[in-house]
Short mmCIF file of C-alpha atoms in Angstrom, two decimals:
data_model
loop_
_atom_site.label_atom_id
_atom_site.label_comp_id
_atom_site.label_asym_id
_atom_site.label_seq_id
_atom_site.Cartn_x
_atom_site.Cartn_y
_atom_site.Cartn_z
CA ARG A 607 29.25 -36.76 34.65
CA TYR A 608 31.77 -39.54 34.37
CA VAL A 609 33.77 -40.13 37.60
CA ARG A 610 36.67 -42.75 37.27
CA GLN A 611 36.14 -45.45 39.79
CA LEU A 612 39.70 -46.23 40.26
CA GLN A 613 41.24 -44.35 43.18
CA ARG A 614 44.84 -45.41 43.34
CA LEU A 615 47.23 -47.97 41.92
CA GLN A 616 49.97 -49.35 44.00
CA LEU A 617 53.02 -50.91 42.28
CA LEU A 618 54.94 -53.32 44.69
CA PHE A 619 57.99 -55.07 43.26
CA SER A 620 61.45 -55.81 44.21
CA PRO A 621 64.50 -53.99 42.60
CA THR A 622 66.57 -57.33 42.27
CA ALA A 623 64.11 -60.29 41.60
CA ALA A 624 64.21 -61.75 38.10
CA ASP A 625 60.40 -61.88 37.62
CA ALA A 626 60.05 -58.07 38.35
CA ARG A 627 61.99 -57.15 35.29
CA GLY A 628 58.78 -56.07 33.37
CA ALA A 629 57.81 -53.95 36.43
CA ARG A 630 60.99 -52.24 36.52
CA GLN A 631 60.95 -51.51 32.88
CA PHE A 632 57.40 -50.16 33.31
CA VAL A 633 58.45 -47.92 36.10
CA GLU A 634 61.42 -46.54 34.05
CA GLU A 635 59.62 -45.99 30.76
CA ALA A 636 55.89 -46.04 30.73
CA ALA A 637 54.76 -45.17 34.43
CA GLN A 638 55.05 -41.36 33.87
CA ASP A 639 53.12 -41.32 30.65
CA PHE A 640 50.33 -43.48 32.26
CA ALA A 641 50.23 -41.06 35.29
CA ARG A 642 49.90 -38.03 32.83
CA GLN A 643 47.29 -39.69 30.89
CA HIS A 644 45.24 -40.47 34.03
CA PRO A 645 45.42 -37.49 36.37
CA ASP A 646 42.67 -38.78 38.51
CA VAL A 647 44.44 -41.99 39.54
CA VAL A 648 47.23 -41.79 42.13
CA LEU A 649 50.21 -44.05 41.18
CA TYR A 650 52.33 -45.23 44.11
CA VAL A 651 55.62 -47.04 43.27
CA SER A 652 57.18 -48.77 46.25
CA PRO A 653 60.04 -51.16 45.73
CA HIS A 654 60.78 -53.37 48.71
CA SER A 655 64.31 -54.49 48.97
CA GLY A 656 65.56 -58.16 49.30
CA PRO A 657 63.69 -61.45 48.36
CA GLY A 658 60.12 -60.78 49.03
CA PRO A 659 56.59 -61.63 47.69
CA ALA A 660 55.77 -61.62 44.09
CA PRO A 661 55.43 -58.34 42.22
CA VAL A 662 51.76 -57.23 42.31
CA LEU A 663 49.62 -54.36 41.09
CA ARG A 664 47.01 -53.49 43.65
CA ALA A 665 44.12 -51.33 42.49
CA GLU A 666 41.69 -49.52 45.12
CA TYR A 667 38.39 -48.32 43.91
CA LEU A 668 35.83 -45.83 45.14
CA ASN A 669 33.54 -48.45 46.68
CA GLY A 670 36.28 -49.94 48.69
CA THR A 671 37.23 -53.08 46.59
CA VAL A 672 40.94 -53.85 46.46
CA ARG A 673 41.97 -55.92 43.51
CA GLU A 674 45.45 -57.49 43.29
CA GLU A 675 46.98 -58.56 39.92
CA LEU A 676 50.22 -60.54 39.69
CA ILE A 677 52.74 -58.89 37.28
CA ALA A 678 55.50 -61.50 37.63
CA SER A 679 57.09 -62.26 34.23
CA LYS A 680 55.11 -59.74 32.34
CA THR A 681 56.49 -57.27 29.78
CA SER A 682 56.07 -53.57 30.12
CA GLU A 683 53.39 -53.17 27.48
CA GLU A 684 51.37 -56.00 29.10
CA ILE A 685 51.61 -54.11 32.41
CA VAL A 686 50.43 -50.95 30.56
CA GLN A 687 47.41 -52.79 29.10
CA LEU A 688 46.65 -54.31 32.52
CA ALA A 689 46.80 -50.91 34.21
CA THR A 690 44.34 -49.29 31.56
CA LYS A 691 42.06 -52.24 32.01
CA LEU A 692 41.97 -51.76 35.74
CA ALA A 693 41.58 -48.00 35.44
CA ASN A 694 38.43 -48.43 33.18
CA GLN A 695 36.85 -50.91 35.47
CA SER A 696 34.39 -50.15 38.24
CA GLY A 697 34.88 -51.71 41.78
CA LEU A 698 31.92 -53.99 41.44
CA ASP A 699 32.60 -57.66 41.99
CA ILE A 700 33.36 -59.65 38.81
CA ILE A 701 30.57 -62.16 38.72
CA ARG A 702 28.74 -64.16 36.05
CA ILE A 703 26.25 -62.26 34.09
CA ARG A 704 22.91 -63.96 34.51
CA LYS A 705 21.42 -62.77 31.33
CA PRO A 706 22.82 -61.07 28.29
CA PHE A 707 19.85 -58.66 28.08
CA HIS A 708 18.25 -55.99 30.12
CA THR A 709 15.58 -53.37 29.55
CA ASP A 710 14.54 -50.28 31.64
CA ASN A 711 11.09 -50.39 30.05
CA PRO A 712 9.74 -53.98 30.06
CA SER A 713 6.26 -52.85 28.96
CA VAL A 714 5.37 -50.02 26.63
CA GLN A 715 1.50 -49.92 26.88
CA GLY A 716 1.45 -51.15 30.44
CA GLN A 717 1.82 -54.60 31.93
CA TRP A 718 -1.28 -56.69 31.78
CA HIS A 719 -3.29 -57.21 34.98
CA PRO A 720 -6.59 -59.08 35.29
CA LEU A 721 -8.66 -55.85 34.94
CA THR A 722 -7.23 -54.66 31.44
CA ASN A 723 -9.80 -55.09 28.79
CA LYS A 724 -12.69 -55.52 31.19
CA PRO A 725 -15.23 -53.02 31.09
CA SER A 726 -15.69 -50.87 34.15
CA ILE A 727 -18.82 -51.06 36.38
CA LEU A 728 -20.11 -47.67 35.12
CA THR A 729 -20.53 -48.92 31.51
CA VAL A 730 -21.68 -52.43 32.24
CA GLN A 731 -25.00 -53.04 30.66
CA GLY A 732 -27.35 -54.97 32.75
CA PRO A 733 -31.00 -56.30 31.67
CA ARG A 734 -32.55 -53.17 32.79
CA TRP A 735 -29.87 -50.46 33.30
CA GLN A 736 -29.23 -48.36 30.31
CA PRO A 737 -26.08 -46.30 29.92
CA GLN A 738 -26.66 -42.43 29.62
CA ARG B 1443 47.53 -69.41 49.32
CA THR B 1444 46.67 -65.75 49.41
CA ALA B 1445 49.42 -63.21 48.25
CA LEU B 1446 50.49 -61.23 51.27
CA SER B 1447 52.31 -58.20 49.77
CA THR B 1448 52.77 -55.67 52.57
CA ALA B 1449 51.31 -57.88 55.35
CA PRO B 1450 53.81 -59.01 58.09
CA PRO B 1451 56.15 -61.75 56.87
CA PRO B 1452 54.39 -65.18 56.87
CA GLU B 1453 55.15 -66.99 60.16
CA LYS B 1454 57.30 -70.04 59.85
CA LYS B 1455 55.26 -71.85 62.65
CA ARG B 1456 52.32 -73.49 60.99
CA TRP B 1457 50.32 -73.57 64.10
CA LEU B 1458 50.50 -69.76 64.59
CA ARG B 1459 49.16 -68.79 61.14
CA ALA B 1460 45.48 -69.35 62.03
CA TYR B 1461 45.72 -67.31 65.14
CA LEU B 1462 47.39 -64.32 63.52
CA GLU B 1463 44.87 -64.56 60.68
CA VAL B 1464 42.07 -64.29 63.31
CA GLN B 1465 43.92 -61.40 65.03
CA ARG B 1466 44.30 -59.58 61.56
CA LEU B 1467 40.64 -59.88 60.76
CA GLN B 1468 39.54 -58.75 64.11
CA ALA B 1469 41.75 -55.63 64.35
CA PRO B 1470 39.66 -52.29 64.32
CA PRO B 1471 39.25 -50.57 60.92
CA GLN B 1472 42.19 -48.19 60.12
CA ARG B 1473 41.99 -44.83 58.19
CA ARG B 1474 43.55 -45.06 54.76
CA SER B 1475 45.93 -42.33 55.63
CA GLU B 1476 47.39 -44.63 58.53
CA LYS B 1477 48.11 -47.45 56.01
CA PRO B 1478 51.29 -47.60 53.84
CA ASN B 1479 51.36 -45.54 50.60
CA TRP B 1480 49.45 -42.40 51.30
CA ASP B 1481 50.32 -38.82 49.60
CA TYR B 1482 47.73 -36.28 50.84
CA HIS B 1483 48.55 -33.57 48.37
CA ALA B 1484 48.63 -36.10 45.44
CA GLU B 1485 45.22 -37.57 46.69
CA ILE B 1486 43.48 -34.11 46.72
CA GLN B 1487 44.86 -33.32 43.13
CA ALA B 1488 43.45 -36.62 41.97
CA PHE B 1489 40.14 -35.79 43.67
CA SER B 1490 39.88 -32.47 41.93
CA HIS B 1491 40.70 -34.22 38.63
CA ARG B 1492 38.27 -37.04 39.23
CA LEU B 1493 35.31 -34.63 39.61
CA GLN B 1494 36.56 -32.72 36.51
CA GLU B 1495 36.70 -29.43 38.49
CA ASN B 1496 39.36 -26.85 38.96
CA PHE B 1497 39.72 -26.29 42.72
CA ALA B 1498 41.81 -23.82 44.55
CA LEU B 1499 43.84 -26.45 46.47
CA ASP B 1500 44.20 -24.49 49.75
CA LEU B 1501 40.39 -23.96 49.96
CA LEU B 1502 39.85 -27.57 49.19
CA LYS B 1503 42.27 -28.45 52.09
CA THR B 1504 40.55 -26.27 54.50
CA ALA B 1505 37.20 -27.92 53.37
CA PHE B 1506 38.33 -31.23 54.61
CA VAL B 1507 39.39 -30.02 58.04
CA ASN B 1508 36.67 -30.54 60.68
CA PRO B 1509 36.47 -28.84 64.02
CA CYS B 1510 36.53 -32.09 65.97
CA TYR B 1511 39.80 -32.78 64.35
CA ILE B 1512 41.29 -29.43 65.45
CA GLU B 1513 40.11 -30.02 68.83
CA SER B 1514 41.60 -33.59 69.10
CA GLU B 1515 45.01 -32.25 67.76
CA GLU B 1516 45.14 -29.53 70.29
CA ALA B 1517 44.26 -31.89 73.04
CA LYS B 1518 47.12 -34.25 71.94
CA ARG B 1519 49.58 -31.34 71.78
CA ARG B 1520 48.56 -30.16 75.22
CA GLU B 1521 49.04 -33.55 76.63
CA LEU B 1522 52.55 -33.71 75.12
CA GLY B 1523 53.22 -30.59 77.29
CA LEU B 1524 53.91 -27.93 74.53
CA ASP B 1525 53.55 -24.13 75.16
CA LYS B 1526 50.28 -22.49 74.56
CA ASP B 1527 51.46 -20.80 71.41
CA ALA B 1528 52.55 -24.03 69.86
CA VAL B 1529 49.19 -25.77 70.89
CA ALA B 1530 46.99 -23.38 68.78
CA LEU B 1531 46.97 -24.91 65.24
CA GLN B 1532 47.23 -22.77 62.11
CA LEU B 1533 44.41 -24.55 60.37
CA GLN B 1534 41.01 -23.01 59.58
CA ASP B 1535 38.04 -25.27 59.85
CA ASN B 1536 35.16 -26.06 57.33
CA THR B 1537 32.18 -24.50 59.18
CA ARG B 1538 31.98 -21.35 57.11
CA LEU B 1539 32.46 -23.14 53.75
CA GLY B 1540 30.01 -25.77 54.88
CA ASP B 1541 27.27 -23.19 55.72
CA GLN B 1542 28.05 -21.45 52.32
CA GLY B 1543 27.65 -24.85 50.48
CA LEU B 1544 24.48 -25.70 52.26
CA ARG B 1545 22.92 -22.52 51.58
CA PHE B 1546 23.90 -22.54 47.75
CA ALA B 1547 22.85 -26.11 47.31
CA ARG B 1548 19.43 -25.48 48.83
CA ALA B 1549 18.84 -22.29 46.88
CA TYR B 1550 19.94 -23.82 43.57
CA LEU B 1551 17.97 -27.06 44.04
CA ALA B 1552 14.79 -25.02 44.97
CA GLN B 1553 15.28 -22.87 41.95
CA CYS B 1554 15.69 -26.09 39.63
CA PHE B 1555 12.58 -27.66 41.06
CA GLU B 1556 10.42 -24.51 40.70
CA GLY B 1557 11.60 -24.10 37.09
CA ALA B 1558 10.95 -27.81 36.30
CA TYR B 1559 7.69 -28.28 38.25
CA PRO B 1560 6.10 -24.97 38.34
CA ALA B 1561 2.72 -26.44 39.77
CA LEU B 1562 4.50 -27.89 42.69
CA PRO B 1563 3.61 -25.96 46.02
CA ALA B 1564 6.38 -24.58 48.16
CA LYS B 1565 6.02 -27.34 50.76
CA GLY B 1566 6.63 -29.97 48.08
CA VAL B 1567 9.72 -28.11 46.86
CA GLU B 1568 10.87 -27.85 50.39
CA ALA B 1569 10.36 -31.51 51.08
CA LEU B 1570 12.39 -32.56 47.85
CA VAL B 1571 15.23 -30.14 48.77
CA ASN B 1572 15.35 -31.57 52.44
CA PHE B 1573 15.49 -35.14 51.12
CA LEU B 1574 18.27 -34.19 48.77
CA THR B 1575 20.36 -32.34 51.43
CA SER B 1576 19.50 -35.02 54.14
CA GLN B 1577 22.30 -36.69 56.08
CA GLU B 1578 21.93 -40.24 54.60
CA LEU B 1579 21.98 -39.22 51.04
CA VAL B 1580 24.69 -36.71 51.22
CA SER B 1581 26.95 -39.00 53.36
CA TYR B 1582 26.16 -41.97 50.79
CA VAL B 1583 27.27 -39.73 47.89
CA ALA B 1584 30.18 -38.48 49.89
CA GLN B 1585 31.27 -42.07 50.71
CA ASN B 1586 31.22 -43.26 47.15
CA LEU B 1587 33.40 -40.25 46.18
CA SER B 1588 36.19 -41.15 48.53
CA VAL B 1589 35.58 -38.18 50.84
CA GLN B 1590 35.83 -40.30 53.90
CA ASP B 1591 39.56 -41.00 53.11
CA LEU B 1592 40.36 -37.30 52.67
CA ALA B 1593 38.39 -35.92 55.42
CA LEU B 1594 40.37 -35.09 58.69
CA CYS B 1595 38.20 -36.14 61.53
CA ARG B 1596 38.54 -37.41 65.05
CA ASP B 1597 36.71 -40.80 64.86
CA PHE B 1598 36.91 -43.44 62.33
CA PRO B 1599 34.77 -44.53 60.39
CA VAL B 1600 33.55 -41.03 59.81
CA PRO B 1601 30.14 -40.39 61.11
CA PRO B 1602 27.52 -39.44 58.53
CA ASP B 1603 26.89 -35.86 59.81
CA VAL B 1604 30.68 -35.16 59.49
CA LEU B 1605 30.62 -36.45 55.98
CA GLN B 1606 27.66 -34.32 55.10
CA ARG B 1607 29.39 -31.28 56.46
CA THR B 1608 32.51 -32.07 54.73
CA PHE B 1609 30.79 -32.58 51.34
CA LEU B 1610 28.87 -29.38 51.77
CA ALA B 1611 32.17 -27.46 52.44
CA VAL B 1612 33.71 -29.07 49.23
CA ILE B 1613 30.76 -27.41 47.43
CA GLY B 1614 31.39 -24.16 49.25
CA ALA B 1615 35.09 -24.35 48.29
CA LEU B 1616 33.98 -25.10 44.57
CA LEU B 1617 31.66 -21.95 44.86
CA GLU B 1618 34.54 -19.78 45.99
CA SER B 1619 36.98 -21.12 43.39
CA SER B 1620 34.92 -21.42 40.22
CA GLY B 1621 31.65 -19.33 40.65
CA PRO B 1622 28.14 -20.13 40.99
CA GLU B 1623 27.40 -21.57 37.47
CA ARG B 1624 30.01 -24.37 37.66
CA THR B 1625 28.97 -25.18 41.19
CA GLY B 1626 25.25 -25.41 40.02
CA ILE B 1627 26.22 -27.69 37.34
CA PHE B 1628 28.08 -29.84 39.93
CA VAL B 1629 25.12 -29.93 42.35
CA ARG B 1630 22.77 -30.85 39.43
CA ASP B 1631 25.09 -33.76 38.37
CA PHE B 1632 25.56 -35.23 41.80
CA PHE B 1633 22.22 -34.71 43.50
CA ILE B 1634 19.53 -34.87 41.03
CA PRO B 1635 20.26 -38.45 39.82
CA GLN B 1636 19.30 -39.60 43.35
CA LEU B 1637 15.87 -38.78 42.53
CA ILE B 1638 15.62 -41.33 39.66
CA GLY B 1639 12.99 -44.00 40.61
CA LYS B 1640 11.76 -42.14 43.42
CA ASP B 1641 8.07 -41.30 43.78
CA LEU B 1642 6.96 -37.89 44.79
CA PHE B 1643 4.94 -39.10 47.88
CA GLU B 1644 7.70 -41.30 48.99
CA ILE B 1645 9.85 -38.17 49.65
CA TRP B 1646 6.95 -35.69 50.62
CA GLU B 1647 4.69 -36.98 53.55
CA VAL B 1648 1.10 -35.80 52.74
CA VAL B 1649 -1.41 -36.77 55.44
CA ASN B 1650 -4.68 -35.67 53.63
CA PRO B 1651 -4.29 -35.99 49.86
CA MET B 1652 -7.99 -35.42 49.28
CA GLY B 1653 -7.87 -32.04 51.07
CA LEU B 1654 -4.88 -30.99 49.06
CA LEU B 1655 -6.42 -32.14 45.90
CA LEU B 1656 -9.58 -29.99 46.74
CA GLU B 1657 -7.41 -26.91 47.31
CA GLU B 1658 -5.57 -27.34 44.10
CA LEU B 1659 -8.75 -27.84 42.19
CA THR B 1660 -10.29 -24.76 43.66
CA LYS B 1661 -7.26 -22.69 42.69
CA ARG B 1662 -7.77 -23.72 39.11
CA ASN B 1663 -11.52 -23.23 39.28
CA ILE B 1664 -12.61 -26.80 38.72
CA SER B 1665 -15.47 -28.33 40.66
CA ALA B 1666 -14.99 -30.81 43.40
CA PRO B 1667 -14.21 -34.39 42.35
CA GLU B 1668 -16.84 -37.08 42.55
CA PRO B 1669 -15.51 -40.50 43.47
CA ARG B 1670 -16.97 -43.48 41.72
CA ILE B 1671 -16.10 -47.19 41.79
CA THR B 1672 -14.70 -48.07 38.28
CA ARG B 1673 -13.71 -51.78 38.89
CA GLN B 1674 -13.91 -54.08 41.62
CA LEU B 1675 -12.46 -57.59 42.17
CA GLY B 1676 -13.01 -60.13 44.98
CA VAL B 1677 -15.39 -58.03 47.24
CA SER B 1678 -16.40 -60.86 49.42
CA THR B 1679 -12.85 -62.26 49.80
CA VAL B 1680 -10.07 -61.43 52.28
CA LEU B 1681 -8.12 -59.31 49.66
CA PRO B 1682 -10.53 -57.04 47.76
CA LEU B 1683 -9.43 -54.77 45.05
CA TYR B 1684 -11.26 -51.57 44.24
CA PHE B 1685 -10.42 -49.07 41.56
CA VAL B 1686 -11.92 -45.68 42.39
CA GLY B 1687 -12.12 -43.03 39.75
CA LEU B 1688 -12.41 -39.22 40.52
CA TYR B 1689 -14.65 -37.46 38.03
CA CYS B 1690 -14.86 -33.56 37.71
CA ASP B 1691 -17.98 -32.59 35.65
CA LYS B 1692 -18.27 -36.20 34.46
CA LYS B 1693 -14.74 -36.23 33.04
CA ILE B 1694 -12.24 -38.53 34.48
CA LEU B 1695 -9.47 -36.96 36.59
CA ALA B 1696 -7.56 -39.98 38.01
CA GLU B 1697 -8.08 -43.47 38.96
CA GLY B 1698 -6.41 -45.48 41.84
CA PRO B 1699 -6.42 -48.83 43.12
CA GLY B 1700 -6.75 -49.93 46.93
CA GLU B 1701 -7.78 -52.65 49.23
CA THR B 1702 -10.69 -50.82 50.76
CA LEU B 1703 -12.85 -48.24 49.33
CA LEU B 1704 -11.11 -45.40 51.47
CA ALA B 1705 -7.70 -46.65 50.59
CA ALA B 1706 -8.57 -46.64 46.81
CA GLU B 1707 -10.08 -43.01 47.24
CA GLU B 1708 -6.89 -41.70 48.83
CA GLU B 1709 -4.67 -43.39 46.19
CA ALA B 1710 -6.82 -42.03 43.43
CA ALA B 1711 -6.43 -38.54 45.01
CA ARG B 1712 -2.62 -39.11 45.08
CA VAL B 1713 -2.53 -40.01 41.45
CA ALA B 1714 -4.49 -36.92 40.71
CA LEU B 1715 -2.05 -34.81 42.54
CA ARG B 1716 0.91 -36.38 40.71
CA LYS B 1717 -0.75 -35.61 37.29
CA LEU B 1718 -1.54 -32.11 38.36
CA TYR B 1719 2.14 -31.35 39.67
CA GLY B 1720 3.51 -32.94 36.64
CA TYR B 1721 5.52 -35.66 38.64
CA THR B 1722 4.23 -38.76 36.88
CA GLU B 1723 6.46 -41.71 35.98
CA ASN B 1724 6.19 -40.90 32.31
CA ARG B 1725 7.35 -37.20 32.62
CA ARG B 1726 10.38 -35.98 30.58
CA PRO B 1727 13.59 -37.02 32.26
CA TRP B 1728 15.80 -34.26 33.70
CA ASP B 1729 17.69 -32.06 31.29
CA TYR B 1730 21.55 -32.55 31.93
CA SER B 1731 22.86 -30.71 28.81
CA LYS B 1732 25.09 -27.75 29.15
CA PRO B 1733 23.15 -24.61 30.00
CA LYS B 1734 21.97 -22.49 27.09
CA GLN B 1735 23.17 -19.19 28.58
CA ALA B 1736 26.72 -20.37 28.83
CA LEU B 1737 26.64 -21.68 25.08
CA ALA B 1738 25.18 -18.10 24.00
CA ALA B 1739 27.91 -16.31 25.86
CA GLU B 1740 30.51 -18.49 24.27
CA LYS B 1741 28.99 -17.84 20.73
CA ALA B 1742 28.93 -14.11 21.45
CA ILE B 1743 32.52 -14.07 22.63
CA SER B 1744 33.64 -16.17 19.65
CA SER B 1745 31.84 -14.05 17.10
CA ASN B 1746 33.27 -10.74 18.48
#
């Protein structure tokens, strides 16, 4: 069955900084709807007062990876889109895909090895030996 | 520069920063419950939604309590000098739920395998069930379902046998809240995919495959197999390759490769056993659809 890989989202922002305006709007308007639509993700909202670090959305996944995305100067809709994107990801590292194709069954009739299409010893005809 | 959100405020002295970074990296791993932003009740609710199951929350909370946690808490309270009444915690531990879960999981998996591979003998079914309920596998599944964050235990990181017991207690809690059918579907969805890509004889150690094959053939009244060399390559080299075929009444049963003649014969016996038990690589994949009895029951209820 499908198990959502996102465990929890932590929204860390400051209640007074100018670049956290989108984060504050998200918390006021869209955070509850997001939490209701994703009941298996725990959403923590922690405002830290005073001038502090930039507003950040931290996502923790089931395999332990923690991903931080800056949400400074983003609108509320963009933060919703970002949160849904993180919720649909798995926690695997984001690396370059080496090949754009993959099969689970690389060979249908069996992979060739030097003994395919060679007759076996039991049916080999020699100069005097006749098969029965 | 990395973004430090909840780390201690960055030091103003430049020459201290490297030392503090080294200290931070060498600190022992901490439980998630001791780091900021943790709500146990919300996490447990999210856990039950993530697995798409309805749990009775108090049963689930007792399933996560381990006996070592209760002992360590009582020891701490005794050290703080509380009365004996206050020392005794009101928590139940998960041993009863764990035993229930283990018994149900083993019985259900044995039933599954007997239905899917009727030719497999009892020892084979037992070996498969033991592999699926073994410590490494269950603790691997539990760790990737975030059980190690929610389990209350004395040591951190949680040892694998505690993880196994906690996950089996979760299964026991599900059994008591939702009944055996839903728990059976849960066990099927999380344990049986661990068999994908695994060969029967990787899981089940068989010392004498030829003897086992002879027993199986006598049960089905087929004559003893006759081994013949089918193909051979590089006989006089360092790495010879022999293909030995097993023939019963001059009809081929199985063919297996090997480095020496004895190894090839043993491999051919193993291939023959795999074919007889129906555990080949090209068998039908496991059926994960909804059980038909439930569908029939729903139809009966909706038609009435």
